[in-house]
């Protein structure tokens, strides 16, 4: 099982990220090279890369299972303000360079929101932007994340994702499936094998390079995108466990992006990372109905 979670990327860069993943019992991880909401980025320190690589080797973590997530504010679909669109493309180019320096192979990207454009125009803008990046010359692969279809989000259907993939003149592009987003986009995760069969026919399973494993706070086809802890949402533990253990995608890293836990029930501020406990229950294959209590007890 290749499983991990979203982790921080702080002052000691990849070293801290790897240490955090190890503390959760993970053998995979996903990081943002800075705050997910902004584009301020510090320079990559080569000493930290060496130290992180040593730590990874000691703990059986391979670079294929270290994923980068591009910041949310990159929007390749919206060309209304042409400078903003070029800024997104340039930022992504820099992100590819940072990842290349670190030896990270995969960058997850939200395809983008069309805003005032039609979906079709938005998708064409995404294709045009990705073609400007000349991905054939890049050492990293961009992974289009399947979206919930909130607002004007592009890439919430398999067909939209396929249109983007086919429009890009490079094979150096793949897909990241997000179970919460798929559920919210209208794909029933309890029929995941049927989804995979359709994906295999239209796109090909070899394009799936990363999976985001999240439960959902909302019902099928709600187009909301609010993640829930594993087994605490509408998808449920058994269904998510079946997906994680699916033979056809067994070599694909599974990344948790579930919400942190509040200090007390009902509090708004989310402070405790749940990943150690969620990974533990996934490995055991048994639902922990005291997950929140156990986490609060540990950090108290
Ligand atoms: Fe995402
Ligand atoms: Fe995701
Ligand atoms: Zn999401």
Coordinates of C-alpha atoms and ligand atoms in Angstrom, one line a residue:
X1 CA 0.0 0.0 0.0
X2 CA 1.4 3.4 -1.0
X3 CA -0.2 5.9 1.3
X4 CA 0.5 9.3 2.7
X5 CA -1.0 12.7 3.2
X6 CA -0.6 16.4 2.5
X7 CA 2.3 17.6 4.6
X8 CA 4.0 21.0 5.3
X9 CA 6.9 22.5 3.5
X10 CA 8.6 24.8 5.9
X11 CA 12.0 26.3 6.7
X12 CA 13.9 23.1 6.2
X13 CA 11.9 22.3 3.1
X14 CA 11.8 18.7 1.9
X15 CA 13.5 17.5 5.2
X16 CA 10.6 18.6 7.3
X17 CA 8.0 17.3 4.9
X18 CA 9.6 13.8 4.9
X19 CA 9.9 13.8 8.7
X20 CA 6.3 14.7 9.0
X21 CA 5.3 11.9 6.6
X22 CA 7.4 9.4 8.6
X23 CA 5.7 10.5 11.8
X24 CA 2.3 9.5 10.2
X25 CA 3.6 6.1 9.2
X26 CA 3.4 7.2 5.6
X27 CA 5.4 6.0 2.6
X28 CA 4.1 8.8 0.3
X29 CA 3.6 12.6 0.7
X30 CA 2.2 15.6 -1.0
X31 CA 3.5 19.2 -0.5
X32 CA 2.9 22.7 -1.7
X33 CA 6.3 24.5 -2.2
X34 CA 4.8 27.4 -0.2
X35 CA 1.4 28.5 1.0
X36 CA -1.3 27.0 -1.2
X37 CA -3.2 30.3 -1.5
X38 CA -0.3 32.5 -2.6
X39 CA 2.7 32.4 -4.9
X40 CA 5.4 33.6 -2.5
X41 CA 8.1 30.9 -2.8
X42 CA 11.6 30.7 -1.2
X43 CA 14.6 29.4 -3.1
X44 CA 15.2 25.7 -3.0
X45 CA 18.2 24.8 -0.8
X46 CA 20.3 21.9 -2.2
X47 CA 21.6 20.8 1.2
X48 CA 18.1 20.1 2.3
X49 CA 17.5 17.9 -0.8
X50 CA 20.5 15.7 0.1
X51 CA 19.4 15.4 3.7
X52 CA 15.8 14.6 2.6
X53 CA 17.0 11.9 0.1
X54 CA 19.0 10.2 2.9
X55 CA 16.0 10.2 5.2
X56 CA 13.8 8.9 2.4
X57 CA 16.2 6.0 1.6
X58 CA 16.3 5.0 5.3
X59 CA 12.5 5.0 5.4
X60 CA 11.8 3.3 2.0
X61 CA 10.2 6.4 0.5
X62 CA 10.8 6.8 -3.2
X63 CA 10.7 10.1 -5.2
X64 CA 7.8 8.6 -7.4
X65 CA 5.6 8.9 -4.3
X66 CA 6.5 12.5 -3.5
X67 CA 3.9 14.7 -5.1
X68 CA 3.8 18.5 -5.4
X69 CA 0.5 20.4 -5.6
X70 CA 0.4 23.7 -7.5
X71 CA -1.2 26.6 -5.7
X72 CA -4.9 27.2 -6.1
X73 CA -4.6 30.7 -7.6
X74 CA -3.0 29.4 -10.8
X75 CA -5.9 29.5 -13.3
X76 CA -5.1 28.5 -16.8
X77 CA -8.7 28.6 -17.9
X78 CA -9.3 32.3 -17.5
X79 CA -7.9 34.5 -20.1
X80 CA -10.0 37.6 -19.3
X81 CA -6.9 39.4 -17.9
X82 CA -4.2 38.3 -20.2
X83 CA -1.4 39.3 -17.7
X84 CA -3.0 37.1 -15.0
X85 CA -3.1 34.2 -17.4
X86 CA 0.6 34.6 -18.3
X87 CA 1.4 35.0 -14.7
X88 CA -0.2 31.6 -14.0
X89 CA 1.7 30.0 -16.9
X90 CA 5.0 31.5 -15.6
X91 CA 4.3 30.5 -12.1
X92 CA 3.7 26.9 -13.2
X93 CA 6.9 27.0 -15.2
X94 CA 8.8 28.0 -12.0
X95 CA 7.1 25.3 -10.0
X96 CA 8.3 22.8 -12.6
X97 CA 11.8 24.1 -12.1
X98 CA 11.6 23.9 -8.3
X99 CA 10.3 20.4 -8.5
X100 CA 13.0 19.4 -11.0
X101 CA 15.7 20.7 -8.6
X102 CA 14.2 18.6 -5.8
X103 CA 13.8 15.5 -8.0
X104 CA 10.0 15.6 -7.7
X105 CA 8.3 14.1 -10.7
X106 CA 4.6 14.9 -10.3
X107 CA 2.8 18.2 -10.0
X108 CA -1.0 18.1 -9.3
X109 CA -2.8 21.0 -10.9
X110 CA -6.4 22.1 -10.8
X111 CA -7.3 22.6 -14.5
X112 CA -8.9 26.0 -13.8
X113 CA -12.2 27.9 -13.7
X114 CA -13.7 29.4 -16.8
X115 CA -15.2 32.3 -14.8
X116 CA -16.9 34.5 -17.5
X117 CA -15.8 32.3 -20.4
X118 CA -17.9 29.2 -21.5
X119 CA -16.6 25.9 -20.3
X120 CA -15.4 25.1 -23.9
X121 CA -13.4 28.4 -24.0
X122 CA -12.0 27.7 -20.6
X123 CA -10.9 24.2 -21.7
X124 CA -9.3 25.7 -24.8
X125 CA -7.4 28.2 -22.7
X126 CA -6.1 25.4 -20.5
X127 CA -4.9 23.5 -23.5
X128 CA -3.2 26.5 -25.0
X129 CA -1.5 27.3 -21.7
X130 CA -0.2 23.7 -21.2
X131 CA 1.1 23.7 -24.8
X132 CA 3.0 26.9 -24.1
X133 CA 4.8 25.0 -21.3
X134 CA 6.3 22.6 -23.8
X135 CA 5.9 19.7 -21.5
X136 CA 8.0 17.4 -23.6
X137 CA 11.1 19.3 -22.4
X138 CA 10.1 19.0 -18.8
X139 CA 11.3 16.4 -16.3
X140 CA 8.1 16.7 -14.3
X141 CA 4.7 15.5 -15.3
X142 CA 1.6 17.7 -14.8
X143 CA -1.3 15.8 -13.3
X144 CA -4.8 17.2 -14.0
X145 CA -6.9 16.8 -10.9
X146 CA -10.5 15.8 -11.4
X147 CA -12.7 18.5 -9.9
X148 CA -16.0 18.7 -8.1
X149 CA -17.6 21.1 -10.6
X150 CA -18.0 23.9 -8.1
X151 CA -18.8 27.2 -9.9
X152 CA -17.2 27.3 -13.3
X153 CA -14.5 24.6 -12.6
X154 CA -13.3 22.8 -15.7
X155 CA -12.3 19.1 -15.5
X156 CA -15.2 17.8 -13.4
X157 CA -16.2 15.1 -16.0
X158 CA -14.0 12.4 -17.5
X159 CA -14.8 13.8 -21.0
X160 CA -13.5 17.3 -20.1
X161 CA -10.3 15.8 -18.7
X162 CA -9.9 13.7 -21.8
X163 CA -10.4 16.8 -24.1
X164 CA -7.6 18.5 -22.2
X165 CA -5.3 15.5 -22.4
X166 CA -5.9 15.0 -26.1
X167 CA -5.4 18.7 -26.8
X168 CA -2.0 18.8 -25.3
X169 CA 0.8 18.0 -27.7
X170 CA 2.8 15.9 -25.2
X171 CA 2.4 12.6 -23.5
X172 CA 4.0 14.1 -20.4
X173 CA 0.7 14.8 -18.8
X174 CA -1.4 12.6 -16.5
X175 CA -4.4 12.6 -14.1
X176 CA -4.9 12.8 -10.3
X177 CA -8.3 11.3 -9.2
X178 CA -9.8 12.9 -6.1
X179 CA -12.5 10.7 -4.5
X180 CA -14.4 13.6 -2.8
X181 CA -14.3 15.6 -6.1
X182 CA -15.5 12.6 -8.1
X183 CA -18.4 12.0 -5.6
X184 CA -19.4 15.7 -5.7
X185 CA -19.1 15.7 -9.5
X186 CA -21.7 12.8 -9.7
X187 CA -19.6 9.7 -9.9
X188 CA -20.7 7.0 -7.5
X189 CA -17.6 5.8 -5.7
X190 CA -19.4 2.6 -4.6
X191 CA -19.3 1.7 -8.3
X192 CA -15.6 2.6 -8.6
X193 CA -14.8 -0.4 -10.8
X194 CA -17.3 0.9 -13.4
X195 CA -15.6 4.3 -13.2
X196 CA -12.2 2.7 -13.8
X197 CA -13.5 0.6 -16.7
X198 CA -14.9 3.8 -18.4
X199 CA -11.6 5.6 -17.7
X200 CA -9.6 2.7 -19.2
X201 CA -11.7 2.8 -22.4
X202 CA -11.6 6.6 -22.8
X203 CA -8.2 7.7 -21.4
X204 CA -6.2 4.7 -20.2
X205 CA -5.4 3.6 -16.6
X206 CA -1.7 4.3 -17.1
X207 CA -2.5 8.1 -17.0
X208 CA -3.5 7.8 -13.3
X209 CA -0.4 8.8 -11.4
X210 CA -1.9 10.0 -8.1
X211 CA -5.0 9.5 -6.1
X212 CA -6.5 11.9 -3.5
X213 CA -8.4 9.9 -0.9
X214 CA -11.0 12.0 0.9
X215 CA -14.5 11.4 2.2
X216 CA -17.1 14.0 1.3
X217 CA -19.3 16.2 3.5
X218 CA -21.9 16.3 0.7
X219 CA -24.0 14.0 -1.3
X220 CA -23.4 12.6 -4.8
X221 CA -23.5 15.3 -7.5
X222 CA -23.6 18.2 -5.0
X223 CA -20.7 20.1 -6.8
X224 CA -19.6 21.4 -3.4
X225 CA -16.0 20.2 -2.7
X226 CA -15.8 19.9 1.1
X227 CA -13.6 17.1 2.3
X228 CA -14.5 14.9 5.3
X229 CA -12.3 12.6 7.4
X230 CA -12.1 9.0 6.2
X231 CA -15.3 7.2 7.1
X232 CA -17.0 10.3 8.4
X233 CA -18.6 11.4 5.1
X234 CA -21.1 10.3 2.6
X235 CA -18.7 8.0 0.7
X236 CA -17.9 5.9 3.8
X237 CA -15.0 3.8 5.0
X238 CA -15.7 0.5 3.2
X239 CA -16.0 2.2 -0.2
X240 CA -12.8 4.2 0.3
X241 CA -10.9 1.1 1.6
X242 CA -12.0 -0.8 -1.5
X243 CA -10.7 2.0 -3.7
X244 CA -7.4 2.1 -1.9
X245 CA -7.0 -1.7 -2.2
X246 CA -8.1 -1.8 -5.9
X247 CA -5.6 -4.0 -7.7
X248 CA -5.7 -2.0 -10.9
X249 CA -4.3 1.1 -9.2
X250 CA -2.3 -0.5 -6.5
X251 CA 1.0 1.2 -7.5
X252 CA -0.6 4.7 -7.5
X253 CA 0.2 6.8 -4.4
X254 CA -2.9 7.5 -2.3
X255 CA -2.8 10.9 -0.6
X256 CA -5.1 12.0 2.2
X257 CA -6.3 15.6 2.2
X258 CA -8.8 15.3 5.0
X259 CA -9.5 18.1 7.4
X260 CA -7.6 18.7 10.6
X261 CA -9.5 18.1 13.9
X262 CA -10.6 20.9 16.3
X263 CA -9.5 20.9 20.0
X264 CA -13.0 20.5 21.2
X265 CA -16.1 19.3 19.4
X266 CA -17.9 22.1 17.6
X267 CA -14.9 24.5 17.6
X268 CA -14.2 26.1 14.2
X269 CA -10.4 26.3 14.4
X270 CA -8.9 23.0 13.0
X271 CA -5.5 22.3 14.7
X272 CA -4.7 18.6 14.9
X273 CA -3.6 16.6 11.9
X274 CA -5.6 13.3 11.6
X275 CA -3.3 11.5 9.2
X276 CA -1.5 9.2 11.6
X277 CA -4.8 7.8 12.8
X278 CA -6.5 7.6 9.4
X279 CA -3.4 5.9 7.9
X280 CA -3.4 3.4 10.8
X281 CA -7.1 2.5 10.3
X282 CA -6.6 2.2 6.6
X283 CA -3.7 -0.2 7.1
X284 CA -5.6 -2.2 9.6
X285 CA -8.7 -2.2 7.4
X286 CA -10.9 -1.5 10.4
X287 CA -13.0 1.6 10.9
X288 CA -12.2 3.6 14.0
X289 CA -15.4 5.1 15.3
X290 CA -13.4 7.0 18.0
X291 CA -11.1 8.6 15.6
X292 CA -11.7 12.2 16.7
X293 CA -11.6 11.3 20.4
X294 CA -8.4 9.4 20.0
X295 CA -6.7 12.3 18.2
X296 CA -7.9 14.9 20.8
X297 CA -6.7 12.6 23.6
X298 CA -3.2 12.3 22.1
X299 CA -2.6 16.0 21.5
X300 CA -4.2 17.1 24.8
Ligands
LIG1 FE1 -6.3 19.7 -5.3
LIG2 FE1 -7.6 16.9 -4.1
LIG3 ZN1 -11.0 19.4 -2.9

